């Protein structure tokens, strides 16, 4: 192979350029603290780093959702706890107002306080999350879900809860539909309800009414008429079905329903037994206020009020149980959101560590490499300076 002067010069220049490029790359890595400056540096690591970036971005969105879910569920749990306090206070007032020692004036005051509790519970049901989104409106959470119509509450929200994704193929409900929280209560024991005739004059009042035999209960209405030590059982059209002897305090069982009364009935006293109907918690508090404030100036009226109160207190207990169950569910979802955030945080740390191994430069190694490359460039420059003096004309002089 013939080595010419021009070839020596070109090879020397190429070598210096290679050393300069390597030095520039190392300097850039140190300045940016990134060892992957382009996909050409390491296509495999570059693709892996891009995948890590996408994973971290997705984890960040899920973490944000988990934090938002915790905020909403914490507010919901607080609201439900406040609602349970309202119902507990309503129970205390109802029992207080049902005492025979109360005067019409004190009962009126208690009734006003019960009506105030209805408004308080309505305000709780219409709480938002501080950002204009209502906690108990379901997926349609941009407007207050409840309004009082004068005898019942209307619900304008959605029956499906709002969902937030907090992981791959994992979403969490960040609220409960108000229809499932404050609506849908059943009157009476949940299957049947009992009402006293307004014309009753005796002291007998209901102590308990339950469906003992669900198979025997066909959902039909009937009434009981007490007279002369007997009880007549009549259908909804007032047709006589059966007559039985009745002793005060004894249990009456008919059509799968078990009834127990206290006190002496007067001849002609009647009680209606009907299937339960639905009501909302706000209407229940309004009903309690009406019972407490109702007339109790006669024996029959007092017995009727006690019967109505016995039913209403059972309904109030069911309302408390309903709020408690919803609160338990919200607490479980809150715990799940906290666990999801903790898991995502741990995965994020692992992914960031892996990404750092792929992308971040080792400062100590790069600084050492920079020194080596600088020495190599200086050597190449010195060599080029000597090669420049090597030519045939130098020997001919």
CSV table of C-alpha atoms in Angstrom, one decimal:
chain,number,residue,atom,x,y,z
A,1,UNK,CA,0.0,0.0,0.0
A,2,UNK,CA,1.4,3.4,-1.0
A,3,UNK,CA,1.3,5.9,1.8
A,4,UNK,CA,1.3,9.4,0.5
A,5,UNK,CA,1.7,12.7,2.3
A,6,UNK,CA,-1.9,13.7,1.6
A,7,UNK,CA,-3.1,10.4,3.1
A,8,UNK,CA,-1.1,11.0,6.3
A,9,UNK,CA,-2.6,14.4,6.6
A,10,UNK,CA,-6.1,13.2,6.0
A,11,UNK,CA,-5.8,10.3,8.5
A,12,UNK,CA,-4.5,12.7,11.1
A,13,UNK,CA,-7.4,15.1,10.5
A,14,UNK,CA,-9.9,12.3,10.7
A,15,UNK,CA,-8.5,11.1,13.9
A,16,UNK,CA,-8.6,14.6,15.5
A,17,UNK,CA,-12.2,15.0,14.3
A,18,UNK,CA,-13.2,11.7,15.9
A,19,UNK,CA,-11.5,12.7,19.1
A,20,UNK,CA,-13.3,16.1,19.0
A,21,UNK,CA,-16.7,14.5,18.4
A,22,UNK,CA,-16.2,12.1,21.3
A,23,UNK,CA,-15.1,15.0,23.5
A,24,UNK,CA,-18.1,17.1,22.4
A,25,UNK,CA,-20.4,14.2,23.2
A,26,UNK,CA,-19.0,13.7,26.6
A,27,UNK,CA,-19.1,17.5,27.4
A,28,UNK,CA,-22.8,17.6,26.3
A,29,UNK,CA,-23.6,14.6,28.5
A,30,UNK,CA,-22.0,16.3,31.5
A,31,UNK,CA,-23.8,19.6,30.7
A,32,UNK,CA,-27.2,17.9,30.3
A,33,UNK,CA,-26.5,15.0,32.7
A,34,UNK,CA,-28.1,12.8,30.1
A,35,UNK,CA,-26.2,9.9,28.4
A,36,UNK,CA,-28.9,9.3,25.7
A,37,UNK,CA,-28.8,12.4,23.6
A,38,UNK,CA,-30.6,10.8,20.6
A,39,UNK,CA,-32.0,7.4,19.6
A,40,UNK,CA,-28.8,6.8,17.7
A,41,UNK,CA,-26.7,6.6,20.9
A,42,UNK,CA,-28.5,3.4,22.0
A,43,UNK,CA,-31.7,2.5,20.2
A,44,UNK,CA,-32.6,-0.2,22.7
A,45,UNK,CA,-32.2,1.9,25.7
A,46,UNK,CA,-33.8,4.9,24.0
A,47,UNK,CA,-37.0,2.8,23.3
A,48,UNK,CA,-37.0,1.5,26.9
A,49,UNK,CA,-36.6,5.0,28.3
A,50,UNK,CA,-39.6,6.2,26.1
A,51,UNK,CA,-41.6,3.3,27.5
A,52,UNK,CA,-40.7,4.3,31.1
A,53,UNK,CA,-41.7,7.9,30.3
A,54,UNK,CA,-45.2,6.8,29.2
A,55,UNK,CA,-45.4,4.5,32.3
A,56,UNK,CA,-44.5,7.4,34.6
A,57,UNK,CA,-47.0,9.8,32.9
A,58,UNK,CA,-49.8,7.2,33.3
A,59,UNK,CA,-48.8,6.6,36.9
A,60,UNK,CA,-48.9,10.3,37.6
A,61,UNK,CA,-52.5,10.5,36.2
A,62,UNK,CA,-53.6,7.6,38.3
A,63,UNK,CA,-51.9,9.1,41.4
A,64,UNK,CA,-53.7,12.4,40.8
A,65,UNK,CA,-57.0,10.5,40.5
A,66,UNK,CA,-56.3,8.5,43.7
A,67,UNK,CA,-55.7,11.8,45.5
A,68,UNK,CA,-58.9,13.3,44.2
A,69,UNK,CA,-60.8,10.2,45.2
A,70,UNK,CA,-59.4,10.4,48.7
A,71,UNK,CA,-60.4,14.1,48.9
A,72,UNK,CA,-64.0,13.3,47.8
A,73,UNK,CA,-64.4,10.2,49.9
A,74,UNK,CA,-63.1,11.9,53.0
A,75,UNK,CA,-65.7,14.7,52.5
A,76,UNK,CA,-68.4,12.1,51.9
A,77,UNK,CA,-67.5,10.2,55.0
A,78,UNK,CA,-67.6,13.4,57.0
A,79,UNK,CA,-71.0,14.3,55.5
A,80,UNK,CA,-72.4,10.8,56.3
A,81,UNK,CA,-71.1,11.1,59.9
A,82,UNK,CA,-72.8,14.4,60.2
A,83,UNK,CA,-76.0,12.9,58.8
A,84,UNK,CA,-75.9,10.1,61.3
A,85,UNK,CA,-75.5,12.7,64.1
A,86,UNK,CA,-78.6,14.5,62.8
A,87,UNK,CA,-80.7,11.3,62.8
A,88,UNK,CA,-79.4,10.4,66.3
A,89,UNK,CA,-80.5,13.9,67.5
A,90,UNK,CA,-83.8,13.4,65.8
A,91,UNK,CA,-84.3,10.2,67.7
A,92,UNK,CA,-83.6,11.9,71.0
A,93,UNK,CA,-86.1,14.7,70.2
A,94,UNK,CA,-88.8,12.2,69.0
A,95,UNK,CA,-88.6,10.2,72.2
A,96,UNK,CA,-88.6,13.4,74.2
A,97,UNK,CA,-91.6,14.7,72.4
A,98,UNK,CA,-93.5,11.4,72.8
A,99,UNK,CA,-93.5,11.7,76.6
A,100,UNK,CA,-96.8,12.2,78.2
A,101,UNK,CA,-95.3,14.9,80.4
A,102,UNK,CA,-94.9,17.3,77.4
A,103,UNK,CA,-97.4,20.1,76.9
A,104,UNK,CA,-98.7,21.1,73.5
A,105,UNK,CA,-96.4,24.2,73.7
A,106,UNK,CA,-93.2,22.1,74.4
A,107,UNK,CA,-94.1,19.6,71.7
A,108,UNK,CA,-94.5,22.4,69.2
A,109,UNK,CA,-91.0,23.6,70.1
A,110,UNK,CA,-89.6,20.1,69.6
A,111,UNK,CA,-91.5,19.8,66.3
A,112,UNK,CA,-89.9,23.0,65.1
A,113,UNK,CA,-86.4,21.6,66.0
A,114,UNK,CA,-87.2,18.4,64.1
A,115,UNK,CA,-88.2,20.5,61.1
A,116,UNK,CA,-84.9,22.3,61.4
A,117,UNK,CA,-83.1,19.0,61.4
A,118,UNK,CA,-84.8,18.2,58.1
A,119,UNK,CA,-83.3,21.4,56.6
A,120,UNK,CA,-79.9,20.5,58.2
A,121,UNK,CA,-80.0,17.0,56.6
A,122,UNK,CA,-81.0,18.5,53.3
A,123,UNK,CA,-78.0,20.8,53.4
A,124,UNK,CA,-75.7,17.8,54.2
A,125,UNK,CA,-77.2,16.0,51.2
A,126,UNK,CA,-76.4,19.0,49.0
A,127,UNK,CA,-72.8,19.4,50.1
A,128,UNK,CA,-70.1,19.8,47.4
A,129,UNK,CA,-66.4,19.0,47.2
A,130,UNK,CA,-65.3,22.7,47.3
A,131,UNK,CA,-64.9,22.7,43.5
A,132,UNK,CA,-68.6,22.9,42.6
A,133,UNK,CA,-69.1,19.2,42.3
A,134,UNK,CA,-71.8,17.7,44.6
A,135,UNK,CA,-71.0,14.7,46.6
A,136,UNK,CA,-74.3,12.9,46.4
A,137,UNK,CA,-75.4,13.8,42.9
A,138,UNK,CA,-73.9,10.7,41.2
A,139,UNK,CA,-72.4,11.3,37.8
A,140,UNK,CA,-74.6,14.4,37.3
A,141,UNK,CA,-72.7,16.3,39.9
A,142,UNK,CA,-72.7,19.9,38.6
A,143,UNK,CA,-76.0,20.9,40.3
A,144,UNK,CA,-77.5,20.4,43.8
A,145,UNK,CA,-79.3,17.1,43.7
A,146,UNK,CA,-82.0,17.6,46.4
A,147,UNK,CA,-84.9,20.0,46.7
A,148,UNK,CA,-87.7,20.0,49.3
A,149,UNK,CA,-91.2,20.0,47.6
A,150,UNK,CA,-93.2,20.6,50.8
A,151,UNK,CA,-94.0,17.0,51.6
A,152,UNK,CA,-91.1,15.0,50.1
A,153,UNK,CA,-87.7,15.6,48.5
A,154,UNK,CA,-87.1,15.5,44.8
A,155,UNK,CA,-83.8,14.1,43.5
A,156,UNK,CA,-82.2,15.6,40.3
A,157,UNK,CA,-78.9,13.7,40.4
A,158,UNK,CA,-77.9,10.5,38.6
A,159,UNK,CA,-78.4,7.1,40.0
A,160,UNK,CA,-74.9,6.0,38.9
A,161,UNK,CA,-71.9,7.1,41.0
A,162,UNK,CA,-69.0,9.0,39.4
A,163,UNK,CA,-66.0,6.8,38.7
A,164,UNK,CA,-62.3,7.6,38.5
A,165,UNK,CA,-59.6,5.3,37.2
A,166,UNK,CA,-56.8,4.7,39.7
A,167,UNK,CA,-55.0,1.9,37.9
A,168,UNK,CA,-54.9,-0.3,34.9
A,169,UNK,CA,-58.5,-1.7,34.5
A,170,UNK,CA,-59.3,-0.4,38.0
A,171,UNK,CA,-61.7,2.4,38.8
A,172,UNK,CA,-63.3,3.6,42.1
A,173,UNK,CA,-66.6,5.3,42.9
A,174,UNK,CA,-65.8,8.7,44.3
A,175,UNK,CA,-69.3,9.2,45.7
A,176,UNK,CA,-72.6,7.6,46.2
A,177,UNK,CA,-75.8,8.5,44.4
A,178,UNK,CA,-78.1,10.4,46.7
A,179,UNK,CA,-81.0,8.2,45.6
A,180,UNK,CA,-79.2,5.3,47.3
A,181,UNK,CA,-78.2,7.3,50.4
A,182,UNK,CA,-81.2,9.4,51.4
A,183,UNK,CA,-84.1,7.9,49.4
A,184,UNK,CA,-85.7,4.5,49.1
A,185,UNK,CA,-86.6,4.0,52.8
A,186,UNK,CA,-89.4,1.6,53.5
A,187,UNK,CA,-92.2,2.6,56.0
A,188,UNK,CA,-93.0,0.4,59.0
A,189,UNK,CA,-90.8,-2.6,59.4
A,190,UNK,CA,-89.9,-2.6,55.7
A,191,UNK,CA,-92.6,-5.0,54.7
A,192,UNK,CA,-95.8,-3.8,56.5
A,193,UNK,CA,-97.0,-0.6,58.2
A,194,UNK,CA,-99.7,-0.2,60.7
A,195,UNK,CA,-101.9,2.9,61.2
A,196,UNK,CA,-104.6,3.7,63.9
A,197,UNK,CA,-108.0,4.9,62.9
A,198,UNK,CA,-108.5,8.6,63.7
A,199,UNK,CA,-111.8,7.8,65.4
A,200,UNK,CA,-110.3,5.4,67.9
A,201,UNK,CA,-111.0,6.1,71.6
A,202,UNK,CA,-109.2,3.3,73.4
A,203,UNK,CA,-105.7,3.3,75.0
A,204,UNK,CA,-104.4,0.4,72.9
A,205,UNK,CA,-101.3,1.2,70.8
A,206,UNK,CA,-98.9,-0.8,68.6
A,207,UNK,CA,-95.8,-2.3,70.2
A,208,UNK,CA,-94.5,-4.4,67.3
A,209,UNK,CA,-95.5,-5.3,63.7
A,210,UNK,CA,-93.3,-7.7,61.7
A,211,UNK,CA,-93.6,-10.2,58.9
A,212,UNK,CA,-92.8,-13.5,60.6
A,213,UNK,CA,-93.6,-15.8,57.6
A,214,UNK,CA,-92.5,-14.3,54.3
A,215,UNK,CA,-94.0,-17.2,52.4
A,216,UNK,CA,-97.4,-16.6,53.9
A,217,UNK,CA,-97.4,-12.8,53.4
A,218,UNK,CA,-99.0,-12.0,50.1
A,219,UNK,CA,-98.7,-8.2,50.3
A,220,UNK,CA,-102.4,-7.6,50.7
A,221,UNK,CA,-104.0,-5.0,53.1
A,222,UNK,CA,-106.3,-5.9,55.9
A,223,UNK,CA,-107.7,-4.2,59.0
A,224,UNK,CA,-108.3,-5.2,62.6
A,225,UNK,CA,-111.6,-4.2,64.4
A,226,UNK,CA,-111.8,-4.7,68.2
A,227,UNK,CA,-115.1,-5.2,69.9
A,228,UNK,CA,-116.5,-7.1,72.9
A,229,UNK,CA,-113.3,-9.1,73.6
A,230,UNK,CA,-112.9,-10.1,70.0
A,231,UNK,CA,-110.9,-8.9,67.0
A,232,UNK,CA,-112.4,-9.0,63.5
A,233,UNK,CA,-110.0,-9.4,60.6
A,234,UNK,CA,-111.3,-7.7,57.5
A,235,UNK,CA,-109.9,-7.3,54.0
A,236,UNK,CA,-109.2,-4.1,52.1
A,237,UNK,CA,-112.9,-3.9,51.0
A,238,UNK,CA,-114.0,-4.3,54.7
A,239,UNK,CA,-115.3,-7.8,54.1
A,240,UNK,CA,-115.1,-9.9,57.3
A,241,UNK,CA,-112.5,-12.7,56.9
A,242,UNK,CA,-112.3,-14.0,60.5
A,243,UNK,CA,-113.3,-13.3,64.1
A,244,UNK,CA,-111.0,-14.3,67.0
A,245,UNK,CA,-111.1,-13.9,70.8
A,246,UNK,CA,-108.6,-11.2,71.9
A,247,UNK,CA,-107.1,-10.5,75.3
A,248,UNK,CA,-105.1,-7.3,75.8
A,249,UNK,CA,-101.4,-7.9,75.3
A,250,UNK,CA,-101.9,-11.1,73.3
A,251,UNK,CA,-100.2,-11.6,69.9
A,252,UNK,CA,-102.2,-11.5,66.6
A,253,UNK,CA,-100.9,-13.5,63.7
A,254,UNK,CA,-102.5,-13.3,60.3
A,255,UNK,CA,-101.3,-13.6,56.7
A,256,UNK,CA,-97.7,-14.1,57.9
A,257,UNK,CA,-97.8,-10.8,59.9
A,258,UNK,CA,-97.3,-10.8,63.7
A,259,UNK,CA,-98.9,-7.9,65.6
A,260,UNK,CA,-98.5,-7.1,69.3
A,261,UNK,CA,-100.4,-4.2,71.0
A,262,UNK,CA,-100.3,-2.8,74.5
A,263,UNK,CA,-103.2,-1.2,76.4
A,264,UNK,CA,-107.0,-1.8,76.3
A,265,UNK,CA,-108.9,-1.2,73.1
A,266,UNK,CA,-112.3,0.4,73.0
A,267,UNK,CA,-115.2,-1.2,71.1
A,268,UNK,CA,-114.9,-0.1,67.5
A,269,UNK,CA,-111.2,0.7,67.5
A,270,UNK,CA,-109.6,-0.1,64.2
A,271,UNK,CA,-106.0,-0.6,62.9
A,272,UNK,CA,-105.0,-0.8,59.3
A,273,UNK,CA,-102.2,-3.2,58.1
A,274,UNK,CA,-100.8,-2.3,54.7
A,275,UNK,CA,-97.7,-3.0,52.6
A,276,UNK,CA,-94.8,-0.7,53.2
A,277,UNK,CA,-94.3,2.3,50.9
A,278,UNK,CA,-91.1,4.2,50.0
A,279,UNK,CA,-90.1,7.5,51.6
A,280,UNK,CA,-87.0,9.7,51.9
A,281,UNK,CA,-85.2,10.6,55.1
A,282,UNK,CA,-86.3,14.2,54.8
A,283,UNK,CA,-90.0,13.2,54.7
A,284,UNK,CA,-89.4,10.9,57.7
A,285,UNK,CA,-88.1,13.8,59.8
A,286,UNK,CA,-91.0,15.9,58.7
A,287,UNK,CA,-93.3,13.0,59.7
A,288,UNK,CA,-91.7,12.9,63.1
A,289,UNK,CA,-92.3,16.6,63.6
A,290,UNK,CA,-96.0,16.2,62.6
A,291,UNK,CA,-96.5,13.3,65.0
A,292,UNK,CA,-94.9,15.2,67.9
A,293,UNK,CA,-96.9,18.4,67.1
A,294,UNK,CA,-100.2,16.5,66.5
A,295,UNK,CA,-103.1,16.6,68.9
A,296,UNK,CA,-102.8,14.3,71.9
A,297,UNK,CA,-105.6,15.6,74.1
A,298,UNK,CA,-107.7,12.4,74.1
A,299,UNK,CA,-106.9,8.8,75.0
A,300,UNK,CA,-107.5,7.7,71.4
A,301,UNK,CA,-105.4,10.5,70.0
A,302,UNK,CA,-102.6,9.7,72.4
A,303,UNK,CA,-102.7,6.0,71.5
A,304,UNK,CA,-102.7,6.8,67.8
A,305,UNK,CA,-99.7,9.1,68.2
A,306,UNK,CA,-97.8,6.3,70.1
A,307,UNK,CA,-98.6,3.9,67.3
A,308,UNK,CA,-97.4,6.3,64.7
A,309,UNK,CA,-94.3,7.1,66.7
A,310,UNK,CA,-93.4,3.4,67.1
A,311,UNK,CA,-93.5,3.0,63.4
A,312,UNK,CA,-91.5,6.2,62.8
A,313,UNK,CA,-88.8,5.2,65.3
A,314,UNK,CA,-88.4,1.9,63.5
A,315,UNK,CA,-88.1,3.8,60.2
A,316,UNK,CA,-85.5,6.1,61.8
A,317,UNK,CA,-83.4,3.1,62.9
A,318,UNK,CA,-83.5,1.8,59.4
A,319,UNK,CA,-82.4,5.2,58.1
A,320,UNK,CA,-79.5,5.2,60.5
A,321,UNK,CA,-78.5,1.7,59.4
A,322,UNK,CA,-78.7,2.9,55.8
A,323,UNK,CA,-76.4,5.8,56.4
A,324,UNK,CA,-74.0,3.6,58.4
A,325,UNK,CA,-73.8,1.0,55.6
A,326,UNK,CA,-73.1,3.8,53.0
A,327,UNK,CA,-70.4,5.3,55.3
A,328,UNK,CA,-68.8,1.9,55.7
A,329,UNK,CA,-68.6,1.5,51.9
A,330,UNK,CA,-67.1,5.0,51.5
A,331,UNK,CA,-64.5,4.2,54.2
A,332,UNK,CA,-63.6,1.0,52.4
A,333,UNK,CA,-63.2,2.9,49.1
A,334,UNK,CA,-61.1,5.5,50.9
A,335,UNK,CA,-58.8,2.8,52.1
A,336,UNK,CA,-58.6,1.4,48.6
A,337,UNK,CA,-57.7,4.8,47.2
A,338,UNK,CA,-55.0,5.3,49.8
A,339,UNK,CA,-53.5,1.8,49.1
A,340,UNK,CA,-53.6,2.5,45.4
A,341,UNK,CA,-51.7,5.8,45.8
A,342,UNK,CA,-49.1,4.1,48.0
A,343,UNK,CA,-48.7,1.3,45.4
A,344,UNK,CA,-48.4,3.8,42.6
A,345,UNK,CA,-45.8,5.8,44.6
A,346,UNK,CA,-43.7,2.7,45.1
A,347,UNK,CA,-43.9,1.8,41.4
A,348,UNK,CA,-43.1,5.3,40.4
A,349,UNK,CA,-39.9,5.2,42.5
A,350,UNK,CA,-38.9,1.9,40.9
A,351,UNK,CA,-39.6,3.2,37.4
A,352,UNK,CA,-37.7,6.5,38.0
A,353,UNK,CA,-34.7,4.4,39.2
A,354,UNK,CA,-34.8,2.3,36.1
A,355,UNK,CA,-35.2,5.3,33.9
A,356,UNK,CA,-32.2,7.0,35.6
A,357,UNK,CA,-30.1,3.9,34.9
A,358,UNK,CA,-31.0,4.1,31.3
A,359,UNK,CA,-30.8,7.9,30.7
A,360,UNK,CA,-28.8,9.7,33.4
A,361,UNK,CA,-25.1,10.0,33.1
A,362,UNK,CA,-22.6,8.8,35.7
A,363,UNK,CA,-20.9,12.1,36.5
A,364,UNK,CA,-17.7,10.5,37.9
A,365,UNK,CA,-17.3,8.2,35.0
A,366,UNK,CA,-18.1,10.9,32.4
A,367,UNK,CA,-15.6,13.3,34.0
A,368,UNK,CA,-12.9,10.7,34.0
A,369,UNK,CA,-13.7,9.9,30.3
A,370,UNK,CA,-13.6,13.6,29.5
A,371,UNK,CA,-10.0,13.8,30.8
A,372,UNK,CA,-9.0,10.7,28.8
A,373,UNK,CA,-10.6,12.1,25.6
A,374,UNK,CA,-9.0,15.5,26.2
A,375,UNK,CA,-5.5,13.8,26.5
A,376,UNK,CA,-6.2,11.8,23.4
A,377,UNK,CA,-7.2,14.9,21.4
A,378,UNK,CA,-4.1,16.7,22.6
A,379,UNK,CA,-1.9,13.7,21.5
A,380,UNK,CA,-3.7,13.7,18.1
A,381,UNK,CA,-3.1,17.4,17.7
A,382,UNK,CA,0.6,17.0,18.6
A,383,UNK,CA,1.0,14.1,16.2
A,384,UNK,CA,-0.7,16.1,13.5
A,385,UNK,CA,1.7,19.0,14.0
A,386,UNK,CA,4.6,16.6,13.5
A,387,UNK,CA,3.0,14.9,10.5
A,388,UNK,CA,2.6,18.3,8.9
A,389,UNK,CA,6.4,18.6,8.7
A,390,UNK,CA,6.8,15.3,7.0
A,391,UNK,CA,7.0,15.8,3.2
A,392,UNK,CA,9.4,14.8,0.4
A,393,UNK,CA,10.4,18.5,-0.1
A,394,UNK,CA,11.7,18.6,3.5
A,395,UNK,CA,14.2,15.9,2.6
A,396,UNK,CA,15.2,17.6,-0.7
A,397,UNK,CA,16.2,20.8,1.0
